[in-house]
C-alpha atoms as an extended CHARMM CRD file, in Angstrom:
* protein
*
       149  EXT
         1         1  MET       CA            -43.5880000000       51.8610000000      -35.1250000000  PROA      1               0.0000000000
         2         2  TYR       CA            -42.4200000000       50.4710000000      -31.7700000000  PROA      2               0.0000000000
         3         3  LYS       CA            -43.6860000000       52.3790000000      -28.7580000000  PROA      3               0.0000000000
         4         4  LYS       CA            -42.2710000000       50.2760000000      -25.9130000000  PROA      4               0.0000000000
         5         5  ILE       CA            -39.1560000000       48.1590000000      -26.3790000000  PROA      5               0.0000000000
         6         6  LEU       CA            -38.1210000000       45.4730000000      -23.9100000000  PROA      6               0.0000000000
         7         7  ILE       CA            -34.3400000000       45.2090000000      -23.6650000000  PROA      7               0.0000000000
         8         8  ALA       CA            -33.0510000000       42.1010000000      -21.9150000000  PROA      8               0.0000000000
         9         9  THR       CA            -29.7860000000       42.2470000000      -19.9960000000  PROA      9               0.0000000000
        10        10  ASP       CA            -27.8000000000       39.9260000000      -17.7840000000  PROA      10              0.0000000000
        11        11  GLY       CA            -24.9140000000       42.2970000000      -17.1840000000  PROA      11              0.0000000000
        12        12  SER       CA            -22.5410000000       40.5890000000      -19.6240000000  PROA      12              0.0000000000
        13        13  GLY       CA            -20.5250000000       42.5420000000      -22.1660000000  PROA      13              0.0000000000
        14        14  LEU       CA            -22.6200000000       41.1660000000      -25.0010000000  PROA      14              0.0000000000
        15        15  ALA       CA            -25.8510000000       42.1030000000      -23.2200000000  PROA      15              0.0000000000
        16        16  GLY       CA            -24.3690000000       45.5820000000      -22.7990000000  PROA      16              0.0000000000
        17        17  LYS       CA            -24.0800000000       45.7760000000      -26.5670000000  PROA      17              0.0000000000
        18        18  GLY       CA            -27.7590000000       44.8240000000      -26.7580000000  PROA      18              0.0000000000
        19        19  VAL       CA            -28.6250000000       47.6130000000      -24.3110000000  PROA      19              0.0000000000
        20        20  GLU       CA            -26.6710000000       50.1420000000      -26.3870000000  PROA      20              0.0000000000
        21        21  GLN       CA            -28.3370000000       49.0660000000      -29.6350000000  PROA      21              0.0000000000
        22        22  GLY       CA            -31.8110000000       48.8910000000      -28.0930000000  PROA      22              0.0000000000
        23        23  VAL       CA            -31.4840000000       52.3240000000      -26.5080000000  PROA      23              0.0000000000
        24        24  ALA       CA            -30.1690000000       53.8120000000      -29.7640000000  PROA      24              0.0000000000
        25        25  LEU       CA            -33.1230000000       52.3430000000      -31.6560000000  PROA      25              0.0000000000
        26        26  ALA       CA            -35.5680000000       53.6360000000      -29.0440000000  PROA      26              0.0000000000
        27        27  GLY       CA            -34.0160000000       57.0790000000      -29.3120000000  PROA      27              0.0000000000
        28        28  GLN       CA            -34.4100000000       57.1030000000      -33.0930000000  PROA      28              0.0000000000
        29        29  LEU       CA            -38.0270000000       55.9490000000      -32.8740000000  PROA      29              0.0000000000
        30        30  GLY       CA            -39.0740000000       58.0460000000      -29.8710000000  PROA      30              0.0000000000
        31        31  SER       CA            -39.8780000000       54.8550000000      -27.9570000000  PROA      31              0.0000000000
        32        32  SER       CA            -39.6180000000       54.1080000000      -24.2650000000  PROA      32              0.0000000000
        33        33  VAL       CA            -37.7290000000       51.0690000000      -22.9850000000  PROA      33              0.0000000000
        34        34  LEU       CA            -38.3070000000       48.4190000000      -20.3610000000  PROA      34              0.0000000000
        35        35  LEU       CA            -34.9720000000       47.0500000000      -19.1720000000  PROA      35              0.0000000000
        36        36  VAL       CA            -35.3820000000       43.4980000000      -17.8950000000  PROA      36              0.0000000000
        37        37  SER       CA            -33.0940000000       41.1660000000      -16.0120000000  PROA      37              0.0000000000
        38        38  VAL       CA            -34.2430000000       37.6390000000      -15.2110000000  PROA      38              0.0000000000
        39        39  THR       CA            -32.7310000000       35.4710000000      -12.5050000000  PROA      39              0.0000000000
        40        40  GLU       CA            -33.3690000000       31.8030000000      -11.9460000000  PROA      40              0.0000000000
        41        41  LEU       CA            -33.9670000000       30.3810000000       -8.4910000000  PROA      41              0.0000000000
        42        42  LEU       CA            -31.2820000000       27.7540000000       -8.9630000000  PROA      42              0.0000000000
        43        43  PRO       CA            -28.2950000000       28.3290000000      -11.1990000000  PROA      43              0.0000000000
        44        44  SER       CA            -27.2580000000       25.4870000000      -13.5260000000  PROA      44              0.0000000000
        45        45  TYR       CA            -25.0970000000       23.9720000000      -10.7680000000  PROA      45              0.0000000000
        46        46  GLY       CA            -28.1250000000       24.1690000000       -8.4740000000  PROA      46              0.0000000000
        47        47  ILE       CA            -28.1560000000       20.5850000000       -7.1710000000  PROA      47              0.0000000000
        48        48  VAL       CA            -25.0470000000       21.2070000000       -5.0840000000  PROA      48              0.0000000000
        49        49  ILE       CA            -26.3510000000       24.5680000000       -3.8830000000  PROA      49              0.0000000000
        50        50  ALA       CA            -29.8150000000       23.1760000000       -3.1050000000  PROA      50              0.0000000000
        51        51  ALA       CA            -28.3040000000       20.6810000000       -0.6770000000  PROA      51              0.0000000000
        52        52  GLU       CA            -26.5700000000       23.5210000000        1.1810000000  PROA      52              0.0000000000
        53        53  TRP       CA            -29.7560000000       25.6130000000        1.2290000000  PROA      53              0.0000000000
        54        54  ALA       CA            -31.7740000000       22.7190000000        2.6400000000  PROA      54              0.0000000000
        55        55  SER       CA            -29.4790000000       22.6390000000        5.6410000000  PROA      55              0.0000000000
        56        56  SER       CA            -29.0880000000       26.4120000000        5.9110000000  PROA      56              0.0000000000
        57        57  PRO       CA            -32.0180000000       28.6850000000        5.0410000000  PROA      57              0.0000000000
        58        58  ALA       CA            -29.7560000000       31.6350000000        5.8790000000  PROA      58              0.0000000000
        59        59  ALA       CA            -27.4560000000       30.6560000000        2.9830000000  PROA      59              0.0000000000
        60        60  PHE       CA            -30.4560000000       30.6900000000        0.6200000000  PROA      60              0.0000000000
        61        61  GLN       CA            -31.5260000000       34.1250000000        1.8660000000  PROA      61              0.0000000000
        62        62  GLU       CA            -27.9800000000       35.4420000000        1.4880000000  PROA      62              0.0000000000
        63        63  TYR       CA            -27.8200000000       34.1480000000       -2.0940000000  PROA      63              0.0000000000
        64        64  ARG       CA            -31.2170000000       35.6380000000       -2.9360000000  PROA      64              0.0000000000
        65        65  GLU       CA            -30.2500000000       39.0420000000       -1.5230000000  PROA      65              0.0000000000
        66        66  ALA       CA            -26.9770000000       39.0250000000       -3.4860000000  PROA      66              0.0000000000
        67        67  VAL       CA            -28.7790000000       38.1790000000       -6.7470000000  PROA      67              0.0000000000
        68        68  THR       CA            -31.4050000000       40.8630000000       -6.1540000000  PROA      68              0.0000000000
        69        69  LYS       CA            -28.7340000000       43.4460000000       -5.3740000000  PROA      69              0.0000000000
        70        70  ALA       CA            -26.6970000000       42.5480000000       -8.4750000000  PROA      70              0.0000000000
        71        71  ALA       CA            -29.7790000000       42.7060000000      -10.7150000000  PROA      71              0.0000000000
        72        72  GLY       CA            -30.7500000000       46.0740000000       -9.2350000000  PROA      72              0.0000000000
        73        73  GLU       CA            -27.2900000000       47.4850000000       -9.8590000000  PROA      73              0.0000000000
        74        74  LEU       CA            -27.0760000000       46.3300000000      -13.4690000000  PROA      74              0.0000000000
        75        75  LEU       CA            -30.5890000000       47.6040000000      -14.1920000000  PROA      75              0.0000000000
        76        76  ALA       CA            -29.8000000000       50.9740000000      -12.6000000000  PROA      76              0.0000000000
        77        77  GLU       CA            -26.6950000000       51.2640000000      -14.7790000000  PROA      77              0.0000000000
        78        78  ALA       CA            -28.6720000000       50.4020000000      -17.9220000000  PROA      78              0.0000000000
        79        79  LYS       CA            -31.4160000000       52.8650000000      -16.9650000000  PROA      79              0.0000000000
        80        80  ALA       CA            -28.8400000000       55.6260000000      -16.5030000000  PROA      80              0.0000000000
        81        81  LYS       CA            -27.5010000000       54.9150000000      -20.0210000000  PROA      81              0.0000000000
        82        82  ALA       CA            -30.9970000000       55.1150000000      -21.4800000000  PROA      82              0.0000000000
        83        83  GLU       CA            -31.8770000000       58.3140000000      -19.6670000000  PROA      83              0.0000000000
        84        84  SER       CA            -28.5780000000       59.9510000000      -20.6270000000  PROA      84              0.0000000000
        85        85  ALA       CA            -29.5620000000       59.2310000000      -24.2430000000  PROA      85              0.0000000000
        86        86  GLY       CA            -32.9140000000       60.9340000000      -23.6540000000  PROA      86              0.0000000000
        87        87  VAL       CA            -34.9020000000       57.6850000000      -23.6310000000  PROA      87              0.0000000000
        88        88  ALA       CA            -37.5980000000       57.0970000000      -20.9980000000  PROA      88              0.0000000000
        89        89  ALA       CA            -36.7810000000       53.8800000000      -19.1670000000  PROA      89              0.0000000000
        90        90  GLU       CA            -38.3400000000       51.5440000000      -16.6370000000  PROA      90              0.0000000000
        91        91  VAL       CA            -36.6690000000       48.5460000000      -15.0280000000  PROA      91              0.0000000000
        92        92  LEU       CA            -37.9450000000       45.1210000000      -14.0480000000  PROA      92              0.0000000000
        93        93  HSD       CA            -36.1970000000       42.2950000000      -12.2250000000  PROA      93              0.0000000000
        94        94  VAL       CA            -37.9950000000       39.0040000000      -12.8450000000  PROA      94              0.0000000000
        95        95  GLU       CA            -37.1070000000       36.4120000000      -10.2190000000  PROA      95              0.0000000000
        96        96  ASN       CA            -37.3560000000       32.6270000000      -10.2280000000  PROA      96              0.0000000000
        97        97  GLN       CA            -37.9470000000       32.1850000000      -13.9530000000  PROA      97              0.0000000000
        98        98  SER       CA            -36.0390000000       30.7790000000      -16.8550000000  PROA      98              0.0000000000
        99        99  PRO       CA            -34.6040000000       33.7830000000      -18.7050000000  PROA      99              0.0000000000
       100       100  ALA       CA            -36.5160000000       33.2250000000      -21.9510000000  PROA      100             0.0000000000
       101       101  GLN       CA            -39.8470000000       32.6300000000      -20.2390000000  PROA      101             0.0000000000
       102       102  GLY       CA            -39.3540000000       35.6480000000      -17.9650000000  PROA      102             0.0000000000
       103       103  ILE       CA            -38.4910000000       37.9150000000      -20.8990000000  PROA      103             0.0000000000
       104       104  VAL       CA            -41.4920000000       36.8470000000      -22.9850000000  PROA      104             0.0000000000
       105       105  GLU       CA            -43.9180000000       37.0800000000      -20.0650000000  PROA      105             0.0000000000
       106       106  ALA       CA            -42.6120000000       40.5360000000      -19.1410000000  PROA      106             0.0000000000
       107       107  ALA       CA            -43.0400000000       41.7130000000      -22.7360000000  PROA      107             0.0000000000
       108       108  ASN       CA            -46.6290000000       40.4770000000      -22.7770000000  PROA      108             0.0000000000
       109       109  GLN       CA            -47.5670000000       41.8410000000      -19.3430000000  PROA      109             0.0000000000
       110       110  GLU       CA            -45.9720000000       45.2390000000      -19.9120000000  PROA      110             0.0000000000
       111       111  GLY       CA            -47.3230000000       45.7970000000      -23.4330000000  PROA      111             0.0000000000
       112       112  CYS       CA            -43.9750000000       45.7830000000      -25.2120000000  PROA      112             0.0000000000
       113       113  ASP       CA            -44.0770000000       45.5890000000      -28.9790000000  PROA      113             0.0000000000
       114       114  LEU       CA            -40.4150000000       44.6400000000      -29.5890000000  PROA      114             0.0000000000
       115       115  ILE       CA            -37.8670000000       42.5710000000      -27.6740000000  PROA      115             0.0000000000
       116       116  VAL       CA            -34.1420000000       43.2790000000      -28.0160000000  PROA      116             0.0000000000
       117       117  ILE       CA            -31.8660000000       40.4690000000      -26.8440000000  PROA      117             0.0000000000
       118       118  ALA       CA            -28.1900000000       39.7180000000      -27.4060000000  PROA      118             0.0000000000
       119       119  SER       CA            -27.0030000000       36.3080000000      -28.5550000000  PROA      119             0.0000000000
       120       120  HSD       CA            -23.6450000000       34.5840000000      -28.5100000000  PROA      120             0.0000000000
       121       121  GLY       CA            -24.6400000000       32.6540000000      -31.6350000000  PROA      121             0.0000000000
       122       122  ARG       CA            -23.4940000000       29.3410000000      -30.1930000000  PROA      122             0.0000000000
       123       123  ARG       CA            -23.6470000000       26.2860000000      -32.4110000000  PROA      123             0.0000000000
       124       124  GLY       CA            -23.2540000000       22.5510000000      -32.1250000000  PROA      124             0.0000000000
       125       125  VAL       CA            -22.3750000000       21.0410000000      -28.7660000000  PROA      125             0.0000000000
       126       126  ASN       CA            -22.0570000000       24.4230000000      -27.0470000000  PROA      126             0.0000000000
       127       127  LYS       CA            -25.6390000000       25.2470000000      -28.0140000000  PROA      127             0.0000000000
       128       128  LEU       CA            -26.8290000000       21.8790000000      -26.7100000000  PROA      128             0.0000000000
       129       129  LEU       CA            -24.9190000000       22.1930000000      -23.4370000000  PROA      129             0.0000000000
       130       130  LEU       CA            -25.3800000000       25.8960000000      -22.7560000000  PROA      130             0.0000000000
       131       131  GLY       CA            -28.6870000000       26.4730000000      -24.5130000000  PROA      131             0.0000000000
       132       132  SER       CA            -29.7200000000       29.5810000000      -26.3200000000  PROA      132             0.0000000000
       133       133  GLN       CA            -32.0010000000       31.9880000000      -24.5140000000  PROA      133             0.0000000000
       134       134  ALA       CA            -32.2900000000       34.1150000000      -27.6530000000  PROA      134             0.0000000000
       135       135  ALA       CA            -33.4750000000       31.1320000000      -29.6960000000  PROA      135             0.0000000000
       136       136  GLU       CA            -36.0010000000       30.2520000000      -27.0180000000  PROA      136             0.0000000000
       137       137  VAL       CA            -37.2690000000       33.8530000000      -26.8830000000  PROA      137             0.0000000000
       138       138  LEU       CA            -37.6680000000       33.7370000000      -30.6720000000  PROA      138             0.0000000000
       139       139  SER       CA            -39.7320000000       30.5660000000      -30.4420000000  PROA      139             0.0000000000
       140       140  LEU       CA            -41.9310000000       31.7470000000      -27.5370000000  PROA      140             0.0000000000
       141       141  SER       CA            -42.5240000000       35.3900000000      -28.4180000000  PROA      141             0.0000000000
       142       142  THR       CA            -45.6070000000       36.7100000000      -30.1470000000  PROA      142             0.0000000000
       143       143  VAL       CA            -43.9610000000       40.1170000000      -30.7280000000  PROA      143             0.0000000000
       144       144  PRO       CA            -40.9800000000       40.8320000000      -33.0110000000  PROA      144             0.0000000000
       145       145  VAL       CA            -37.5190000000       40.0610000000      -31.6110000000  PROA      145             0.0000000000
       146       146  LEU       CA            -34.3380000000       41.8800000000      -32.5820000000  PROA      146             0.0000000000
       147       147  VAL       CA            -31.2690000000       39.7270000000      -31.9360000000  PROA      147             0.0000000000
       148       148  ILE       CA            -27.9690000000       41.5560000000      -31.4380000000  PROA      148             0.0000000000
       149       149  LYS       CA            -24.7230000000       39.7040000000      -32.0990000000  PROA      149             0.0000000000
């Protein structure tokens, strides 16, 4: 049914639950997985940081290296979990994208036929202030999306 499953992770505990569920599903279906982590160029408090980076390119490079290293570590950990479950896994770190856009584009470019993403299920003001990447993935994706809560 699903041959290649994209599993999105940001390293949070909830995303870890999504990785576990996605890997278990892939194992049951005999699917491979693409583990994806997306990092934005500027975090939500980016205006303050951008001012520092403008005056110190070294600070920007240091930040970028730290983000790349952290993404690599969390993807390596997720890949090890998949492989220990007997599931073939690839990893992809998408840089300088909004998470939802990066996830959907990766799924399209890599030929994934299912996206697994965890959601906090925020409502009301929290949803307005913090957004919902899962909801945005649902609205942008042309392939099925499995939301883990």
